Amino acid sequence: MGLEVIPEWIINLDDEDVSFIKKFILASGSLKEIAKQYNVTYPTVRLRLDRLIQKIQVNDDFESDPYIALIKRLAINEKIDFDTAKMLIGEYKKIKGKV
């Protein structure tokens, strides 16, 4: 048996995200159960899952355009606001289209 290939999207997650995924799977995908385990509300867990989904999607975007993926990652991690991210991506696409 050869070395197993670990998908890029998993490698780019931090340990906390991987732990969340493991707990989510072991809880059979029950967000209510995860909320109990973390001692937080259901909406908090839902937000955490949504951000994790975005991180995975951004990794997929990176392969097609690293700059856009960077801007999305900054917005997901709340380093820049969503409106600024949209504006930067829009301007970048305009400039890129002219090249």
mmCIF file of N, CA, C and O in Angstrom:
data_model
loop_
_atom_site.group_PDB
_atom_site.id
_atom_site.type_symbol
_atom_site.label_atom_id
_atom_site.label_comp_id
_atom_site.label_asym_id
_atom_site.label_seq_id
_atom_site.Cartn_x
_atom_site.Cartn_y
_atom_site.Cartn_z
ATOM 1 N N MET A 1 0.844 -1.174 0.000
ATOM 2 C CA MET A 1 0.000 0.000 0.000
ATOM 3 C C MET A 1 0.893 1.243 0.000
ATOM 4 O O MET A 1 1.804 1.367 0.790
ATOM 5 N N GLY A 2 0.634 2.205 -0.919
ATOM 6 C CA GLY A 2 1.436 3.417 -1.030
ATOM 7 C C GLY A 2 0.985 4.492 -0.057
ATOM 8 O O GLY A 2 0.056 4.301 0.723
ATOM 9 N N LEU A 3 1.651 5.617 -0.120
ATOM 10 C CA LEU A 3 1.275 6.745 0.718
ATOM 11 C C LEU A 3 -0.076 7.285 0.275
ATOM 12 O O LEU A 3 -0.343 7.427 -0.914
ATOM 13 N N GLU A 4 -0.914 7.564 1.241
ATOM 14 C CA GLU A 4 -2.205 8.141 0.920
ATOM 15 C C GLU A 4 -2.032 9.634 0.675
ATOM 16 O O GLU A 4 -1.244 10.290 1.335
ATOM 17 N N VAL A 5 -2.758 10.146 -0.277
ATOM 18 C CA VAL A 5 -2.698 11.562 -0.586
ATOM 19 C C VAL A 5 -3.743 12.290 0.257
ATOM 20 O O VAL A 5 -4.916 11.936 0.241
ATOM 21 N N ILE A 6 -3.284 13.291 0.982
ATOM 22 C CA ILE A 6 -4.195 14.094 1.791
ATOM 23 C C ILE A 6 -4.650 15.269 0.930
ATOM 24 O O ILE A 6 -3.818 16.000 0.388
ATOM 25 N N PRO A 7 -5.953 15.454 0.785
ATOM 26 C CA PRO A 7 -6.452 16.554 -0.051
ATOM 27 C C PRO A 7 -5.943 17.911 0.451
ATOM 28 O O PRO A 7 -5.819 18.141 1.656
ATOM 29 N N GLU A 8 -5.687 18.797 -0.498
ATOM 30 C CA GLU A 8 -5.165 20.131 -0.189
ATOM 31 C C GLU A 8 -6.076 20.896 0.763
ATOM 32 O O GLU A 8 -5.619 21.592 1.655
ATOM 33 N N TRP A 9 -7.401 20.737 0.605
ATOM 34 C CA TRP A 9 -8.322 21.499 1.451
ATOM 35 C C TRP A 9 -8.202 21.107 2.912
ATOM 36 O O TRP A 9 -8.394 21.942 3.792
ATOM 37 N N ILE A 10 -7.837 19.870 3.192
ATOM 38 C CA ILE A 10 -7.657 19.431 4.580
ATOM 39 C C ILE A 10 -6.349 19.981 5.138
ATOM 40 O O ILE A 10 -6.292 20.452 6.270
ATOM 41 N N ILE A 11 -5.310 19.943 4.333
ATOM 42 C CA ILE A 11 -3.998 20.425 4.768
ATOM 43 C C ILE A 11 -4.069 21.899 5.162
ATOM 44 O O ILE A 11 -3.405 22.325 6.109
ATOM 45 N N ASN A 12 -4.890 22.677 4.461
ATOM 46 C CA ASN A 12 -4.968 24.122 4.714
ATOM 47 C C ASN A 12 -5.859 24.506 5.895
ATOM 48 O O ASN A 12 -5.940 25.679 6.234
ATOM 49 N N LEU A 13 -6.503 23.538 6.534
ATOM 50 C CA LEU A 13 -7.317 23.830 7.716
ATOM 51 C C LEU A 13 -6.438 23.818 8.963
ATOM 52 O O LEU A 13 -5.467 23.073 9.044
ATOM 53 N N ASP A 14 -6.815 24.632 9.945
ATOM 54 C CA ASP A 14 -6.059 24.592 11.196
ATOM 55 C C ASP A 14 -6.563 23.445 12.074
ATOM 56 O O ASP A 14 -7.592 22.829 11.787
ATOM 57 N N ASP A 15 -5.830 23.136 13.121
ATOM 58 C CA ASP A 15 -6.157 22.004 13.989
ATOM 59 C C ASP A 15 -7.557 22.117 14.585
ATOM 60 O O ASP A 15 -8.270 21.123 14.736
ATOM 61 N N GLU A 16 -7.956 23.322 14.908
ATOM 62 C CA GLU A 16 -9.277 23.561 15.489
ATOM 63 C C GLU A 16 -10.386 23.180 14.505
ATOM 64 O O GLU A 16 -11.408 22.595 14.889
ATOM 65 N N ASP A 17 -10.177 23.497 13.236
ATOM 66 C CA ASP A 17 -11.157 23.142 12.211
ATOM 67 C C ASP A 17 -11.255 21.628 12.032
ATOM 68 O O ASP A 17 -12.342 21.079 11.909
ATOM 69 N N VAL A 18 -10.119 20.964 12.019
ATOM 70 C CA VAL A 18 -10.097 19.507 11.865
ATOM 71 C C VAL A 18 -10.797 18.848 13.053
ATOM 72 O O VAL A 18 -11.568 17.902 12.887
ATOM 73 N N SER A 19 -10.555 19.365 14.248
ATOM 74 C CA SER A 19 -11.212 18.848 15.446
ATOM 75 C C SER A 19 -12.732 19.027 15.344
ATOM 76 O O SER A 19 -13.499 18.122 15.694
ATOM 77 N N PHE A 20 -13.163 20.176 14.860
ATOM 78 C CA PHE A 20 -14.597 20.427 14.678
ATOM 79 C C PHE A 20 -15.200 19.422 13.700
ATOM 80 O O PHE A 20 -16.269 18.858 13.955
ATOM 81 N N ILE A 21 -14.522 19.185 12.589
ATOM 82 C CA ILE A 21 -15.007 18.226 11.597
ATOM 83 C C ILE A 21 -15.130 16.841 12.214
ATOM 84 O O ILE A 21 -16.129 16.141 12.001
ATOM 85 N N LYS A 22 -14.135 16.437 12.989
ATOM 86 C CA LYS A 22 -14.166 15.114 13.629
ATOM 87 C C LYS A 22 -15.366 15.010 14.566
ATOM 88 O O LYS A 22 -16.113 14.026 14.530
ATOM 89 N N LYS A 23 -15.563 16.033 15.410
ATOM 90 C CA LYS A 23 -16.694 16.012 16.342
ATOM 91 C C LYS A 23 -18.020 15.998 15.584
ATOM 92 O O LYS A 23 -18.962 15.312 15.977
ATOM 93 N N PHE A 24 -18.080 16.755 14.493
ATOM 94 C CA PHE A 24 -19.284 16.820 13.675
ATOM 95 C C PHE A 24 -19.631 15.441 13.105
ATOM 96 O O PHE A 24 -20.774 14.997 13.162
ATOM 97 N N ILE A 25 -18.633 14.754 12.605
ATOM 98 C CA ILE A 25 -18.855 13.418 12.040
ATOM 99 C C ILE A 25 -19.265 12.440 13.135
ATOM 100 O O ILE A 25 -20.218 11.676 12.972
ATOM 101 N N LEU A 26 -18.557 12.466 14.266
ATOM 102 C CA LEU A 26 -18.877 11.553 15.365
ATOM 103 C C LEU A 26 -20.262 11.821 15.960
ATOM 104 O O LEU A 26 -20.877 10.921 16.527
ATOM 105 N N ALA A 27 -20.744 13.059 15.799
ATOM 106 C CA ALA A 27 -22.090 13.407 16.271
ATOM 107 C C ALA A 27 -23.132 13.173 15.174
ATOM 108 O O ALA A 27 -24.266 13.654 15.277
ATOM 109 N N SER A 28 -22.754 12.447 14.135
ATOM 110 C CA SER A 28 -23.640 12.135 13.004
ATOM 111 C C SER A 28 -24.207 13.393 12.343
ATOM 112 O O SER A 28 -25.340 13.409 11.881
ATOM 113 N N GLY A 29 -23.424 14.458 12.358
ATOM 114 C CA GLY A 29 -23.844 15.690 11.704
ATOM 115 C C GLY A 29 -24.866 16.500 12.477
ATOM 116 O O GLY A 29 -25.468 17.412 11.930
ATOM 117 N N SER A 30 -25.054 16.178 13.748
ATOM 118 C CA SER A 30 -26.037 16.899 14.552
ATOM 119 C C SER A 30 -25.433 18.194 15.107
ATOM 120 O O SER A 30 -24.571 18.163 15.986
ATOM 121 N N LEU A 31 -25.905 19.319 14.585
ATOM 122 C CA LEU A 31 -25.415 20.607 15.085
ATOM 123 C C LEU A 31 -25.856 20.847 16.525
ATOM 124 O O LEU A 31 -25.146 21.490 17.295
ATOM 125 N N LYS A 32 -27.018 20.311 16.901
ATOM 126 C CA LYS A 32 -27.467 20.446 18.293
ATOM 127 C C LYS A 32 -26.502 19.734 19.241
ATOM 128 O O LYS A 32 -26.165 20.240 20.306
ATOM 129 N N GLU A 33 -26.033 18.544 18.833
ATOM 130 C CA GLU A 33 -25.081 17.797 19.662
ATOM 131 C C GLU A 33 -23.753 18.541 19.760
ATOM 132 O O GLU A 33 -23.156 18.620 20.821
ATOM 133 N N ILE A 34 -23.301 19.105 18.657
ATOM 134 C CA ILE A 34 -22.050 19.864 18.657
ATOM 135 C C ILE A 34 -22.185 21.086 19.564
ATOM 136 O O ILE A 34 -21.257 21.425 20.303
ATOM 137 N N ALA A 35 -23.338 21.755 19.513
ATOM 138 C CA ALA A 35 -23.575 22.912 20.378
ATOM 139 C C ALA A 35 -23.449 22.521 21.844
ATOM 140 O O ALA A 35 -22.859 23.252 22.644
ATOM 141 N N LYS A 36 -23.985 21.352 22.191
ATOM 142 C CA LYS A 36 -23.863 20.863 23.577
ATOM 143 C C LYS A 36 -22.403 20.613 23.939
ATOM 144 O O LYS A 36 -21.954 20.988 25.015
ATOM 145 N N GLN A 37 -21.667 19.960 23.031
ATOM 146 C CA GLN A 37 -20.264 19.643 23.306
ATOM 147 C C GLN A 37 -19.422 20.901 23.508
ATOM 148 O O GLN A 37 -18.550 20.930 24.364
ATOM 149 N N TYR A 38 -19.678 21.937 22.727
ATOM 150 C CA TYR A 38 -18.914 23.182 22.835
ATOM 151 C C TYR A 38 -19.525 24.160 23.841
ATOM 152 O O TYR A 38 -18.972 25.221 24.099
ATOM 153 N N ASN A 39 -20.711 23.791 24.352
ATOM 154 C CA ASN A 39 -21.424 24.631 25.314
ATOM 155 C C ASN A 39 -21.713 26.018 24.731
ATOM 156 O O ASN A 39 -21.447 27.040 25.348
ATOM 157 N N VAL A 40 -22.223 26.015 23.487
ATOM 158 C CA VAL A 40 -22.603 27.246 22.787
ATOM 159 C C VAL A 40 -23.994 27.045 22.192
ATOM 160 O O VAL A 40 -24.544 25.951 22.236
ATOM 161 N N THR A 41 -24.527 28.106 21.605
ATOM 162 C CA THR A 41 -25.857 28.015 21.005
ATOM 163 C C THR A 41 -25.783 27.394 19.611
ATOM 164 O O THR A 41 -24.732 27.390 18.968
ATOM 165 N N TYR A 42 -26.930 26.919 19.155
ATOM 166 C CA TYR A 42 -27.034 26.346 17.813
ATOM 167 C C TYR A 42 -26.588 27.341 16.736
ATOM 168 O O TYR A 42 -25.808 26.990 15.849
ATOM 169 N N PRO A 43 -27.062 28.624 16.795
ATOM 170 C CA PRO A 43 -26.628 29.584 15.767
ATOM 171 C C PRO A 43 -25.101 29.788 15.739
ATOM 172 O O PRO A 43 -24.521 29.996 14.677
ATOM 173 N N THR A 44 -24.460 29.688 16.884
ATOM 174 C CA THR A 44 -23.000 29.824 16.937
ATOM 175 C C THR A 44 -22.337 28.673 16.189
ATOM 176 O O THR A 44 -21.389 28.878 15.425
ATOM 177 N N VAL A 45 -22.848 27.471 16.390
ATOM 178 C CA VAL A 45 -22.302 26.301 15.692
ATOM 179 C C VAL A 45 -22.586 26.407 14.198
ATOM 180 O O VAL A 45 -21.726 26.086 13.368
ATOM 181 N N ARG A 46 -23.772 26.862 13.835
ATOM 182 C CA ARG A 46 -24.131 27.017 12.419
ATOM 183 C C ARG A 46 -23.181 28.003 11.732
ATOM 184 O O ARG A 46 -22.729 27.771 10.615
ATOM 185 N N LEU A 47 -22.885 29.114 12.420
ATOM 186 C CA LEU A 47 -21.952 30.101 11.883
ATOM 187 C C LEU A 47 -20.563 29.495 11.708
ATOM 188 O O LEU A 47 -19.899 29.707 10.690
ATOM 189 N N ARG A 48 -20.133 28.727 12.687
ATOM 190 C CA ARG A 48 -18.822 28.061 12.615
ATOM 191 C C ARG A 48 -18.766 27.110 11.419
ATOM 192 O O ARG A 48 -17.780 27.076 10.679
ATOM 193 N N LEU A 49 -19.826 26.341 11.210
ATOM 194 C CA LEU A 49 -19.883 25.421 10.078
ATOM 195 C C LEU A 49 -19.885 26.190 8.758
ATOM 196 O O LEU A 49 -19.184 25.814 7.817
ATOM 197 N N ASP A 50 -20.641 27.279 8.696
ATOM 198 C CA ASP A 50 -20.676 28.091 7.471
ATOM 199 C C ASP A 50 -19.280 28.636 7.138
ATOM 200 O O ASP A 50 -18.869 28.640 5.981
ATOM 201 N N ARG A 51 -18.560 29.099 8.145
ATOM 202 C CA ARG A 51 -17.196 29.613 7.911
ATOM 203 C C ARG A 51 -16.263 28.498 7.460
ATOM 204 O O ARG A 51 -15.390 28.716 6.616
ATOM 205 N N LEU A 52 -16.428 27.334 8.015
ATOM 206 C CA LEU A 52 -15.605 26.185 7.611
ATOM 207 C C LEU A 52 -15.885 25.822 6.155
ATOM 208 O O LEU A 52 -14.960 25.559 5.380
ATOM 209 N N ILE A 53 -17.146 25.840 5.785
ATOM 210 C CA ILE A 53 -17.514 25.581 4.392
ATOM 211 C C ILE A 53 -16.858 26.610 3.481
ATOM 212 O O ILE A 53 -16.307 26.273 2.427
ATOM 213 N N GLN A 54 -16.886 27.871 3.889
ATOM 214 C CA GLN A 54 -16.267 28.930 3.090
ATOM 215 C C GLN A 54 -14.764 28.714 2.948
ATOM 216 O O GLN A 54 -14.204 28.918 1.872
ATOM 217 N N LYS A 55 -14.109 28.298 4.028
ATOM 218 C CA LYS A 55 -12.664 28.035 3.962
ATOM 219 C C LYS A 55 -12.355 26.942 2.944
ATOM 220 O O LYS A 55 -11.395 27.037 2.186
ATOM 221 N N ILE A 56 -13.173 25.917 2.936
ATOM 222 C CA ILE A 56 -12.959 24.812 1.993
ATOM 223 C C ILE A 56 -13.204 25.292 0.565
ATOM 224 O O ILE A 56 -12.434 24.974 -0.345
ATOM 225 N N GLN A 57 -14.236 26.095 0.369
ATOM 226 C CA GLN A 57 -14.522 26.619 -0.965
ATOM 227 C C GLN A 57 -13.422 27.556 -1.447
ATOM 228 O O GLN A 57 -13.060 27.534 -2.622
ATOM 229 N N VAL A 58 -12.876 28.363 -0.549
ATOM 230 C CA VAL A 58 -11.792 29.274 -0.914
ATOM 231 C C VAL A 58 -10.581 28.484 -1.383
ATOM 232 O O VAL A 58 -9.905 28.870 -2.331
ATOM 233 N N ASN A 59 -10.310 27.374 -0.747
ATOM 234 C CA ASN A 59 -9.183 26.547 -1.178
ATOM 235 C C ASN A 59 -9.384 26.084 -2.620
ATOM 236 O O ASN A 59 -8.448 26.067 -3.410
ATOM 237 N N ASP A 60 -10.618 25.730 -2.971
ATOM 238 C CA ASP A 60 -10.913 25.336 -4.346
ATOM 239 C C ASP A 60 -10.718 26.517 -5.299
ATOM 240 O O ASP A 60 -10.218 26.354 -6.403
ATOM 241 N N ASP A 61 -11.101 27.725 -4.852
ATOM 242 C CA ASP A 61 -10.939 28.930 -5.666
ATOM 243 C C ASP A 61 -9.465 29.260 -5.894
ATOM 244 O O ASP A 61 -9.094 29.813 -6.913
ATOM 245 N N PHE A 62 -8.626 28.926 -4.919
ATOM 246 C CA PHE A 62 -7.205 29.257 -4.990
ATOM 247 C C PHE A 62 -6.562 28.678 -6.243
ATOM 248 O O PHE A 62 -5.724 29.318 -6.862
ATOM 249 N N GLU A 63 -6.988 27.478 -6.600
ATOM 250 C CA GLU A 63 -6.411 26.842 -7.771
ATOM 251 C C GLU A 63 -6.725 27.623 -9.043
ATOM 252 O O GLU A 63 -5.920 27.663 -9.961
ATOM 253 N N SER A 64 -7.887 28.275 -9.102
ATOM 254 C CA SER A 64 -8.241 29.024 -10.301
ATOM 255 C C SER A 64 -7.688 30.449 -10.270
ATOM 256 O O SER A 64 -7.297 30.972 -11.295
ATOM 257 N N ASP A 65 -7.644 31.103 -9.091
ATOM 258 C CA ASP A 65 -7.091 32.448 -8.996
ATOM 259 C C ASP A 65 -6.660 32.743 -7.558
ATOM 260 O O ASP A 65 -7.484 33.030 -6.700
ATOM 261 N N PRO A 66 -5.349 32.704 -7.296
ATOM 262 C CA PRO A 66 -4.838 32.912 -5.937
ATOM 263 C C PRO A 66 -5.194 34.269 -5.331
ATOM 264 O O PRO A 66 -5.436 34.360 -4.141
ATOM 265 N N TYR A 67 -5.250 35.330 -6.141
ATOM 266 C CA TYR A 67 -5.564 36.663 -5.610
ATOM 267 C C TYR A 67 -6.995 36.714 -5.079
ATOM 268 O O TYR A 67 -7.240 37.187 -3.968
ATOM 269 N N ILE A 68 -7.929 36.205 -5.860
ATOM 270 C CA ILE A 68 -9.327 36.202 -5.426
ATOM 271 C C ILE A 68 -9.491 35.337 -4.181
ATOM 272 O O ILE A 68 -10.203 35.702 -3.245
ATOM 273 N N ALA A 69 -8.804 34.210 -4.147
ATOM 274 C CA ALA A 69 -8.869 33.343 -2.971
ATOM 275 C C ALA A 69 -8.332 34.069 -1.735
ATOM 276 O O ALA A 69 -8.889 33.942 -0.644
ATOM 277 N N LEU A 70 -7.259 34.843 -1.898
ATOM 278 C CA LEU A 70 -6.695 35.607 -0.777
ATOM 279 C C LEU A 70 -7.717 36.605 -0.250
ATOM 280 O O LEU A 70 -7.933 36.698 0.967
ATOM 281 N N ILE A 71 -8.357 37.348 -1.141
ATOM 282 C CA ILE A 71 -9.348 38.344 -0.720
ATOM 283 C C ILE A 71 -10.510 37.660 0.013
ATOM 284 O O ILE A 71 -10.952 38.117 1.066
ATOM 285 N N LYS A 72 -10.970 36.550 -0.522
ATOM 286 C CA LYS A 72 -12.064 35.820 0.135
ATOM 287 C C LYS A 72 -11.640 35.317 1.506
ATOM 288 O O LYS A 72 -12.405 35.380 2.470
ATOM 289 N N ARG A 73 -10.407 34.808 1.603
ATOM 290 C CA ARG A 73 -9.907 34.305 2.882
ATOM 291 C C ARG A 73 -9.825 35.433 3.908
ATOM 292 O O ARG A 73 -10.171 35.258 5.076
ATOM 293 N N LEU A 74 -9.387 36.627 3.492
ATOM 294 C CA LEU A 74 -9.333 37.773 4.400
ATOM 295 C C LEU A 74 -10.732 38.139 4.903
ATOM 296 O O LEU A 74 -10.905 38.452 6.080
ATOM 297 N N ALA A 75 -11.723 38.065 4.016
ATOM 298 C CA ALA A 75 -13.098 38.372 4.425
ATOM 299 C C ALA A 75 -13.644 37.308 5.372
ATOM 300 O O ALA A 75 -14.269 37.631 6.387
ATOM 301 N N ILE A 76 -13.388 36.047 5.064
ATOM 302 C CA ILE A 76 -13.857 34.959 5.928
ATOM 303 C C ILE A 76 -13.258 35.081 7.325
ATOM 304 O O ILE A 76 -13.933 34.870 8.328
ATOM 305 N N ASN A 77 -11.986 35.441 7.387
ATOM 306 C CA ASN A 77 -11.301 35.567 8.680
ATOM 307 C C ASN A 77 -11.509 36.937 9.318
ATOM 308 O O ASN A 77 -10.853 37.273 10.292
ATOM 309 N N GLU A 78 -12.424 37.717 8.730
ATOM 310 C CA GLU A 78 -12.811 39.033 9.240
ATOM 311 C C GLU A 78 -11.642 40.005 9.346
ATOM 312 O O GLU A 78 -11.607 40.863 10.224
ATOM 313 N N LYS A 79 -10.687 39.907 8.427
ATOM 314 C CA LYS A 79 -9.578 40.861 8.350
ATOM 315 C C LYS A 79 -9.992 42.070 7.520
ATOM 316 O O LYS A 79 -9.467 43.159 7.695
ATOM 317 N N ILE A 80 -10.920 41.852 6.572
ATOM 318 C CA ILE A 80 -11.546 42.934 5.819
ATOM 319 C C ILE A 80 -13.033 42.640 5.770
ATOM 320 O O ILE A 80 -13.458 41.494 5.915
ATOM 321 N N ASP A 81 -13.830 43.711 5.562
ATOM 322 C CA ASP A 81 -15.272 43.484 5.529
ATOM 323 C C ASP A 81 -15.715 42.958 4.167
ATOM 324 O O ASP A 81 -14.983 43.051 3.170
ATOM 325 N N PHE A 82 -16.909 42.417 4.133
ATOM 326 C CA PHE A 82 -17.441 41.768 2.933
ATOM 327 C C PHE A 82 -17.546 42.739 1.761
ATOM 328 O O PHE A 82 -17.213 42.409 0.632
ATOM 329 N N ASP A 83 -18.017 43.962 2.020
ATOM 330 C CA ASP A 83 -18.169 44.948 0.941
ATOM 331 C C ASP A 83 -16.824 45.307 0.315
ATOM 332 O O ASP A 83 -16.719 45.448 -0.907
ATOM 333 N N THR A 84 -15.791 45.445 1.146
ATOM 334 C CA THR A 84 -14.452 45.739 0.633
ATOM 335 C C THR A 84 -13.955 44.587 -0.221
ATOM 336 O O THR A 84 -13.378 44.792 -1.290
ATOM 337 N N ALA A 85 -14.195 43.366 0.232
ATOM 338 C CA ALA A 85 -13.772 42.185 -0.531
ATOM 339 C C ALA A 85 -14.453 42.168 -1.895
ATOM 340 O O ALA A 85 -13.797 41.938 -2.919
ATOM 341 N N LYS A 86 -15.756 42.431 -1.927
ATOM 342 C CA LYS A 86 -16.481 42.458 -3.202
ATOM 343 C C LYS A 86 -15.918 43.520 -4.135
ATOM 344 O O LYS A 86 -15.739 43.284 -5.330
ATOM 345 N N MET A 87 -15.620 44.702 -3.582
ATOM 346 C CA MET A 87 -15.088 45.785 -4.395
ATOM 347 C C MET A 87 -13.715 45.410 -4.969
ATOM 348 O O MET A 87 -13.457 45.596 -6.157
ATOM 349 N N LEU A 88 -12.833 44.860 -4.128
ATOM 350 C CA LEU A 88 -11.496 44.475 -4.587
ATOM 351 C C LEU A 88 -11.563 43.403 -5.676
ATOM 352 O O LEU A 88 -10.854 43.485 -6.683
ATOM 353 N N ILE A 89 -12.405 42.417 -5.474
ATOM 354 C CA ILE A 89 -12.541 41.350 -6.471
ATOM 355 C C ILE A 89 -13.116 41.915 -7.770
ATOM 356 O O ILE A 89 -12.644 41.592 -8.866
ATOM 357 N N GLY A 90 -14.110 42.792 -7.665
ATOM 358 C CA GLY A 90 -14.704 43.403 -8.854
ATOM 359 C C GLY A 90 -13.690 44.210 -9.648
ATOM 360 O O GLY A 90 -13.604 44.096 -10.883
ATOM 361 N N GLU A 91 -12.905 45.032 -8.956
ATOM 362 C CA GLU A 91 -11.887 45.845 -9.629
ATOM 363 C C GLU A 91 -10.810 44.956 -10.245
ATOM 364 O O GLU A 91 -10.343 45.208 -11.353
ATOM 365 N N TYR A 92 -10.421 43.921 -9.534
ATOM 366 C CA TYR A 92 -9.405 42.999 -10.044
ATOM 367 C C TYR A 92 -9.889 42.321 -11.337
ATOM 368 O O TYR A 92 -9.150 42.219 -12.302
ATOM 369 N N LYS A 93 -11.146 41.913 -11.339
ATOM 370 C CA LYS A 93 -11.704 41.266 -12.527
ATOM 371 C C LYS A 93 -11.763 42.234 -13.707
ATOM 372 O O LYS A 93 -11.517 41.840 -14.842
ATOM 373 N N LYS A 94 -12.078 43.511 -13.429
ATOM 374 C CA LYS A 94 -12.087 44.515 -14.493
ATOM 375 C C LYS A 94 -10.682 44.664 -15.110
ATOM 376 O O LYS A 94 -10.531 44.676 -16.319
ATOM 377 N N ILE A 95 -9.688 44.811 -14.244
ATOM 378 C CA ILE A 95 -8.305 44.993 -14.708
ATOM 379 C C ILE A 95 -7.823 43.739 -15.437
ATOM 380 O O ILE A 95 -7.216 43.842 -16.496
ATOM 381 N N LYS A 96 -8.121 42.600 -14.873
ATOM 382 C CA LYS A 96 -7.686 41.341 -15.483
ATOM 383 C C LYS A 96 -8.320 41.153 -16.856
ATOM 384 O O LYS A 96 -7.685 40.623 -17.774
ATOM 385 N N GLY A 97 -9.562 41.595 -16.998
ATOM 386 C CA GLY A 97 -10.259 41.474 -18.278
ATOM 387 C C GLY A 97 -9.658 42.350 -19.360
ATOM 388 O O GLY A 97 -9.782 42.072 -20.545
ATOM 389 N N LYS A 98 -8.980 43.419 -18.957
ATOM 390 C CA LYS A 98 -8.368 44.342 -19.913
ATOM 391 C C LYS A 98 -7.001 43.880 -20.370
ATOM 392 O O LYS A 98 -6.480 44.371 -21.359
ATOM 393 N N VAL A 99 -6.418 42.935 -19.661
ATOM 394 C CA VAL A 99 -5.055 42.482 -19.994
ATOM 395 C C VAL A 99 -5.057 41.541 -21.152
ATOM 396 O O VAL A 99 -5.899 40.818 -21.444
#
